[in-house]
């Protein structure tokens, strides 16, 4: 895996598709309606914004999934808008998140039920040191479990895009195998580099918010979708490295037989 090439191609990706970028920006106008309504103190606009937000949830996750898929195919195209595919993929992405968050939520509830009463008794008895230690342990357990499953979900999403199969994405053992094929060190290096660069760009571009009237709109509708497209395409490119590592015949057959999104 050439990290420099991967990152460079990821940041070039949106700007290779200048003509199609307005499609992506239009999606984010939906989510911008709510803050516009709040700023203008217009309840009707806020109500429209709430409806638009649900439309955003229906369309955008699926659209970004198609960007991951194109990245895994090492295509430099920006996907065309497809109402049926985008809604279908958004539902699959949401379903994937719900399934992968079951254990973290269960751990949270169990930890809260077991350690919560103990923590309450400690603070009532002014045993502050023990309370802090117990509460800290509770937060640590929840955080570790959440991070583990968030990482699994991250690559399960890539697997969903790569195989175009929710069933494949739900195979946690296969997701773990994919992570091993990519290499923990490679993934960590990629995460660090992408996180630093995306945060630098986010900080630098955040100054557009100070532009009167249109600053917030520009940030929500242009900056955020551009950064999201970079991040999702980069995930797809990272995942494309797995292809060379597959030695399971059944997986290879699935790769060869999977259905691709239509690219116009």
mmCIF file of N, CA and C in Angstrom, residues 13-28 63-64 66-67 70 75-82 221 225-226 229 261-264:
data_model
loop_
_atom_site.group_PDB
_atom_site.id
_atom_site.type_symbol
_atom_site.label_atom_id
_atom_site.label_comp_id
_atom_site.label_asym_id
_atom_site.label_seq_id
_atom_site.Cartn_x
_atom_site.Cartn_y
_atom_site.Cartn_z
ATOM 1 N N UNK A 13 -9.699 13.620 -5.614
ATOM 2 C CA UNK A 13 -10.929 13.002 -6.114
ATOM 3 C C UNK A 13 -12.083 13.974 -6.367
ATOM 4 N N UNK A 14 -12.487 14.807 -5.394
ATOM 5 C CA UNK A 14 -13.651 15.677 -5.656
ATOM 6 C C UNK A 14 -13.399 16.658 -6.795
ATOM 7 N N UNK A 15 -12.153 17.097 -6.928
ATOM 8 C CA UNK A 15 -11.842 18.144 -7.901
ATOM 9 C C UNK A 15 -11.631 17.597 -9.312
ATOM 10 N N UNK A 16 -11.630 16.263 -9.430
ATOM 11 C CA UNK A 16 -11.636 15.643 -10.753
ATOM 12 C C UNK A 16 -13.058 15.563 -11.299
ATOM 13 N N UNK A 17 -14.012 15.895 -10.447
ATOM 14 C CA UNK A 17 -15.423 15.774 -10.817
ATOM 15 C C UNK A 17 -16.157 17.095 -10.581
ATOM 16 N N UNK A 18 -15.519 18.200 -10.988
ATOM 17 C CA UNK A 18 -16.069 19.524 -10.731
ATOM 18 C C UNK A 18 -17.493 19.669 -11.257
ATOM 19 N N UNK A 19 -17.755 19.098 -12.432
ATOM 20 C CA UNK A 19 -19.077 19.247 -13.039
ATOM 21 C C UNK A 19 -20.167 18.530 -12.247
ATOM 22 N N UNK A 20 -19.792 17.443 -11.560
ATOM 23 C CA UNK A 20 -20.777 16.668 -10.814
ATOM 24 C C UNK A 20 -20.865 17.067 -9.340
ATOM 25 N N UNK A 21 -19.911 17.864 -8.863
ATOM 26 C CA UNK A 21 -19.922 18.256 -7.456
ATOM 27 C C UNK A 21 -21.211 18.950 -7.028
ATOM 28 N N UNK A 22 -21.831 19.787 -7.878
ATOM 29 C CA UNK A 22 -23.098 20.415 -7.463
ATOM 30 C C UNK A 22 -24.167 19.413 -7.027
ATOM 31 N N UNK A 23 -24.141 18.194 -7.588
ATOM 32 C CA UNK A 23 -25.095 17.161 -7.158
ATOM 33 C C UNK A 23 -24.897 16.867 -5.678
ATOM 34 N N UNK A 24 -23.643 16.732 -5.282
ATOM 35 C CA UNK A 24 -23.318 16.460 -3.886
ATOM 36 C C UNK A 24 -23.694 17.646 -3.008
ATOM 37 N N UNK A 25 -23.428 18.859 -3.490
ATOM 38 C CA UNK A 25 -23.732 20.057 -2.711
ATOM 39 C C UNK A 25 -25.242 20.218 -2.492
ATOM 40 N N UNK A 26 -26.024 19.845 -3.509
ATOM 41 C CA UNK A 26 -27.472 19.969 -3.404
ATOM 42 C C UNK A 26 -28.023 19.112 -2.262
ATOM 43 N N UNK A 27 -27.416 17.946 -2.042
ATOM 44 C CA UNK A 27 -27.845 17.091 -0.936
ATOM 45 C C UNK A 27 -27.755 17.839 0.388
ATOM 46 N N UNK A 28 -26.677 18.573 0.550
ATOM 47 C CA UNK A 28 -26.413 19.218 1.839
ATOM 48 C C UNK A 28 -27.207 20.502 2.027
ATOM 49 N N UNK A 63 -25.510 7.505 -0.933
ATOM 50 C CA UNK A 63 -24.681 8.141 -1.955
ATOM 51 C C UNK A 63 -23.203 8.026 -1.598
ATOM 52 N N UNK A 64 -22.883 8.242 -0.332
ATOM 53 C CA UNK A 64 -21.494 8.120 0.098
ATOM 54 C C UNK A 64 -21.012 6.671 0.050
ATOM 55 N N UNK A 66 -21.783 4.656 -2.281
ATOM 56 C CA UNK A 66 -21.392 4.462 -3.684
ATOM 57 C C UNK A 66 -20.025 5.076 -3.966
ATOM 58 N N UNK A 67 -19.664 6.124 -3.226
ATOM 59 C CA UNK A 67 -18.328 6.705 -3.361
ATOM 60 C C UNK A 67 -17.278 5.736 -2.828
ATOM 61 N N UNK A 70 -16.812 3.079 -5.461
ATOM 62 C CA UNK A 70 -15.993 3.531 -6.584
ATOM 63 C C UNK A 70 -14.522 3.594 -6.186
ATOM 64 N N UNK A 75 -11.976 3.747 -9.222
ATOM 65 C CA UNK A 75 -12.545 4.617 -10.246
ATOM 66 C C UNK A 75 -12.516 6.048 -9.745
ATOM 67 N N UNK A 76 -12.201 6.991 -10.623
ATOM 68 C CA UNK A 76 -12.107 8.398 -10.229
ATOM 69 C C UNK A 76 -13.407 9.158 -10.472
ATOM 70 N N UNK A 77 -14.477 8.438 -10.841
ATOM 71 C CA UNK A 77 -15.749 9.073 -11.141
ATOM 72 C C UNK A 77 -16.513 9.411 -9.857
ATOM 73 N N UNK A 78 -17.328 10.473 -9.937
ATOM 74 C CA UNK A 78 -18.267 10.769 -8.865
ATOM 75 C C UNK A 78 -19.590 10.127 -9.257
ATOM 76 N N UNK A 79 -20.219 9.355 -8.359
ATOM 77 C CA UNK A 79 -21.445 8.632 -8.741
ATOM 78 C C UNK A 79 -22.582 9.569 -9.099
ATOM 79 N N UNK A 80 -23.393 9.132 -10.048
ATOM 80 C CA UNK A 80 -24.592 9.878 -10.410
ATOM 81 C C UNK A 80 -25.675 9.607 -9.368
ATOM 82 N N UNK A 81 -26.596 10.553 -9.238
ATOM 83 C CA UNK A 81 -27.692 10.394 -8.297
ATOM 84 C C UNK A 81 -28.670 9.351 -8.825
ATOM 85 N N UNK A 82 -28.994 8.375 -7.966
ATOM 86 C CA UNK A 82 -29.970 7.346 -8.312
ATOM 87 C C UNK A 82 -30.900 7.185 -7.111
ATOM 88 N N UNK A 221 -22.782 23.376 2.857
ATOM 89 C CA UNK A 221 -23.148 22.843 1.538
ATOM 90 C C UNK A 221 -21.957 22.563 0.629
ATOM 91 N N UNK A 225 -19.493 18.479 2.495
ATOM 92 C CA UNK A 225 -19.620 17.379 1.527
ATOM 93 C C UNK A 225 -18.330 17.061 0.792
ATOM 94 N N UNK A 226 -17.506 18.080 0.545
ATOM 95 C CA UNK A 226 -16.218 17.834 -0.110
ATOM 96 C C UNK A 226 -15.319 16.980 0.781
ATOM 97 N N UNK A 229 -16.639 13.399 0.940
ATOM 98 C CA UNK A 229 -16.339 12.632 -0.274
ATOM 99 C C UNK A 229 -14.888 12.185 -0.278
ATOM 100 N N UNK A 261 -22.363 -0.561 -9.340
ATOM 101 C CA UNK A 261 -23.248 0.545 -9.601
ATOM 102 C C UNK A 261 -23.031 1.034 -11.030
ATOM 103 N N UNK A 262 -24.084 1.485 -11.646
ATOM 104 C CA UNK A 262 -23.958 2.015 -12.987
ATOM 105 C C UNK A 262 -23.277 3.364 -12.925
ATOM 106 N N UNK A 263 -22.206 3.524 -13.679
ATOM 107 C CA UNK A 263 -21.453 4.781 -13.690
ATOM 108 C C UNK A 263 -21.712 5.483 -15.019
ATOM 109 N N UNK A 264 -22.213 6.676 -14.932
ATOM 110 C CA UNK A 264 -22.509 7.415 -16.150
ATOM 111 C C UNK A 264 -21.370 8.372 -16.469
#
